[in-house]
Amino acid sequence: EDTPVSTKEKKIAGSCFICLYIHSFLVLENLGQTIVPDLGSLESQHDFRTPEFEEFNGKPDSLFFNDGRRRIDFVLVYEDESRKETNKKGTNEKQRRKRQAYESNLICHGLQLEATRSVLDDKLVFVKVHAPWEVLCTYAEIMHIKLPLKPNDLKNRSSAFGTLNWFTKVLSVDESIIKPEQEFFTAPFEKNRMNDFYIVDRDAFFNPATRSRIVYFILSRVKYQVINNVSKFGINRLVNSGIYKAAFPLHDCKFRRQSEDPSCPNERYLLYREWAHPRSIYKKQPLDLIRKYYGEKIGIYFAWLGYYTQMLLLAAVVGVACFLYGYLNQDNCTWSKEVCHPDIGGKIIMCPQCDRLCPFWKLNITCESSKKLCIFDSFGTLVFAVFMGVWVTLFLEFWKRRQAELEYEWDTVELQQEEQARPEYEARCTHVVINEITQEEERIPFTAWGKCIRITLCASAVFFWILLIIASVIGIIVYRLSVFIVFSAKLPKNINGTDPIQKYLTPQTATSITASIISFIIIMILNTIYEKVAIMITNFELPRTQTDYENSLTMKMFLFQFVNYYSSCFYIAFFKGKFVGYPGDPVYWLGKYRNEECDPGGCLLELTTQLTIIMGGKAIWNNIQEVLLPWIMNLIGRFHRVSGSEKITPRWEQDYHLQPMGKLGLFYEYLEMIIQFGFVTLFVASFPLAPLLALVNNILEIRVDAWKLTTQFRRLVPEKAQDIGAWQPIMQGIAILAVVTNAMIIAFTSDMIPRLVYYWSFSVPPYGDHTSYTMEGYINNTLSIFKVADFKNKSKGNPYSDLGNHTTCRYRDFRYPPGHPQEYKHNIYYWHVIAAKLAFIIVMEHVIYSVKFFISYAIPDVSKRTKSKIQREKYLTQKLLHENHLKDMTKNMGVIAERMIEAVDNNLRPKSE
């Protein structure tokens, strides 16, 4: 551009351009395709250099073109078709020409490209992409990117105070290592007001994350083919079809050491040292640097995860306290002592729990499980359930305030107005309609009727998969019913319960553990399949923006995961043992399988076992999937490369051999944590240690995710995000449902209400024989009597010879004994318990909901201080822009006035002069 060009040279260049354009068009048209390149073939312009190290200026960590001046903003990788060992020449030629057309259009859009062959594999070609200043300015205005106007002195964050200063300093990141970012007043960029912006250095005005975001915006919208008036465009489609092997921005340096380039900020190295390294596990996260390097979308995720983990600390402390309360008081558990007592539980003969093969058994074989149940089924459980109902509200409300602070600090308050339509959406916009607001023509992908059809088909597909999960749950139930019979027949049958195996491995325990493991395996399999199905359904639905796309996918995935993960827990908590009838008239599933019964102490312990297996198994599986597999893949890749090649390979080739995270990688991280949030809140009444397990998992999860991002994965394309999206209303829905589930667990799954009813009403006259309130006699009072002679042939058990002449057995229910005028009908105790349970649920729900709504009303979503800062900054920004505009007008008016005065002077000057 700076070299003088003669008129003759211009004519020659113009002629060459026209010939090249016509030639490319005719050649491609002969292939039966309508690919219209704007500048011919880039392949002919590629200057492939020999794959020696000297070609890269001796700098493996270089982030620039070979001239050392133009920064690499993005890298495209493809495999040279001419060097492939394949016979598919026609396919390779088509792919090559699509790529040529695409790269030619990139040049037409102002991007600058430079191609280099791989050092290790000469079939690979790396196309480095650079966006010049004019391109960055143009697209910054199109994308409404906010950029600095002037330094901002309002965002000085308050430091820790008093005696906590030393403590917070230990936990905080050292500011001498990671320096705080300078804050600015910002405004959407406009090229015609460029002088208003704080441009000290053009190379630093757009930071690397913003540059990569702008280039990715261009790459996603450049066409490479047009067939039947349908455009095909975007780097994502080219990568998916194999025309390109990868597309990614570069890391700025190696994670283990700093770059040799003095101009490199070494942000990846700092993140690894102060965030991802195990020695930093106790420190706060450097959220500003995370946001600067990876973008606001990654930053808001780690901010939310860190805040959630901090709040879990309080829940874990209270949960451990409730657990210790139950553990220390288990020796005072009267009903457990009665179960274990040889003269009480040892003499109570229980009825068979299945037909024919199941034996009669003595109550004291459940002694160990009753002791464990005392730990979880205690008064502390009730206190903890009420506490968690309040805790989840506090967490959500305080997170909204923290999120509002981040919106202000990260300048995303008005982000929603900036979001553009997805390229996939724009490509399908073929229908022309009149906009009701602007009264102008606009294109949409389908009519209202077509949209209704798509929504109906998508909803039907989701509903089908939910039914499939329910079918799998029914299969697990059938497994429980059938395998329980096998365990009852095969396990040791010592009637006294003294066998060491039978003491800890009862048929109920064996069935519960194996069913939980199988349920977990089925959950993981269905989860893997449905992930792909949900993406296909959402792609078919075609949401307009990326936020709409992610919100739609989020709702589909969570609805599926909710049923997938929680259905077995809901079955154990609210259905198992609730509809079993009595020994003489049991209830059968599918007319064949006798319904399951709970242990004499209830199903709470089994629910605890189920939660432990699923939570623990899910955490282990996720770590294997997220950490171990990428590490192994990278390790295998390093072994396949030349030994010591990492020292001489350029930065783009080192990053190419890292693992791609995928566009929905962050989505799965959110989903994992939200599922955990559901376990912590929905069923916490049965497992007070759930918050502690979640706390430990999250402390590791933060550092593991940090290590994974900084060391094992390519750098993600930075994206803007204002909040955590659809996950916020999902958590609010879980919080409301958690109150109901925990109240029902205490009422219907645990034995707390029947014990309280017995203590206050049936231990003393007129129903009881004791003179004072006591729990003595509770077990005998809650086990009904059944006459063995009343068994139907189908339901008869397999009694042992050493049972003697017992003619009755006991079962868990509140019914009148044989010989009573209303034998085997529910007795008065049953109706008292039912009334107490319903009253408890109503009272507990209303109390907790009242507290929740009061807290939500009392705590505003945006603090007064943050709201004042936002309004103050908006006012000062408008004032600054207005003042600059007035200065420009004044300056222009002054120039005009000077010229007018000069003209008047010239007109009034005498002719002789």
Short mmCIF file of C-alpha atoms in Angstrom, two decimals, residues 255-256 272 275-278 302 626-628 630-631 701-713:
data_model
loop_
_atom_site.label_atom_id
_atom_site.label_comp_id
_atom_site.label_asym_id
_atom_site.label_seq_id
_atom_site.Cartn_x
_atom_site.Cartn_y
_atom_site.Cartn_z
CA PHE A 255 2.15 -23.50 31.09
CA ARG A 256 5.29 -24.66 32.91
CA TYR A 272 -1.29 -22.45 35.98
CA TRP A 275 -4.86 -21.14 39.91
CA ALA A 276 -4.41 -24.65 38.54
CA HIS A 277 -1.39 -25.82 40.56
CA PRO A 278 -2.22 -28.00 43.61
CA PHE A 302 -15.77 -20.38 37.84
CA GLU A 626 -12.74 -35.17 32.12
CA VAL A 627 -9.18 -35.57 33.37
CA LEU A 628 -7.79 -39.04 32.84
CA PRO A 630 -7.54 -36.13 27.92
CA TRP A 631 -4.30 -36.74 29.81
CA GLU A 701 -13.30 -29.84 40.80
CA ILE A 702 -12.26 -26.18 40.61
CA ARG A 703 -8.55 -27.02 40.48
CA VAL A 704 -9.06 -30.04 38.22
CA ASP A 705 -11.06 -27.95 35.74
CA ALA A 706 -8.41 -25.22 35.95
CA TRP A 707 -5.62 -27.76 35.34
CA LYS A 708 -7.55 -29.26 32.46
CA LEU A 709 -8.13 -25.90 30.75
CA THR A 710 -4.59 -24.61 31.15
CA THR A 711 -2.63 -27.78 30.40
CA GLN A 712 -4.68 -30.36 28.46
CA PHE A 713 -7.00 -28.41 26.19
#
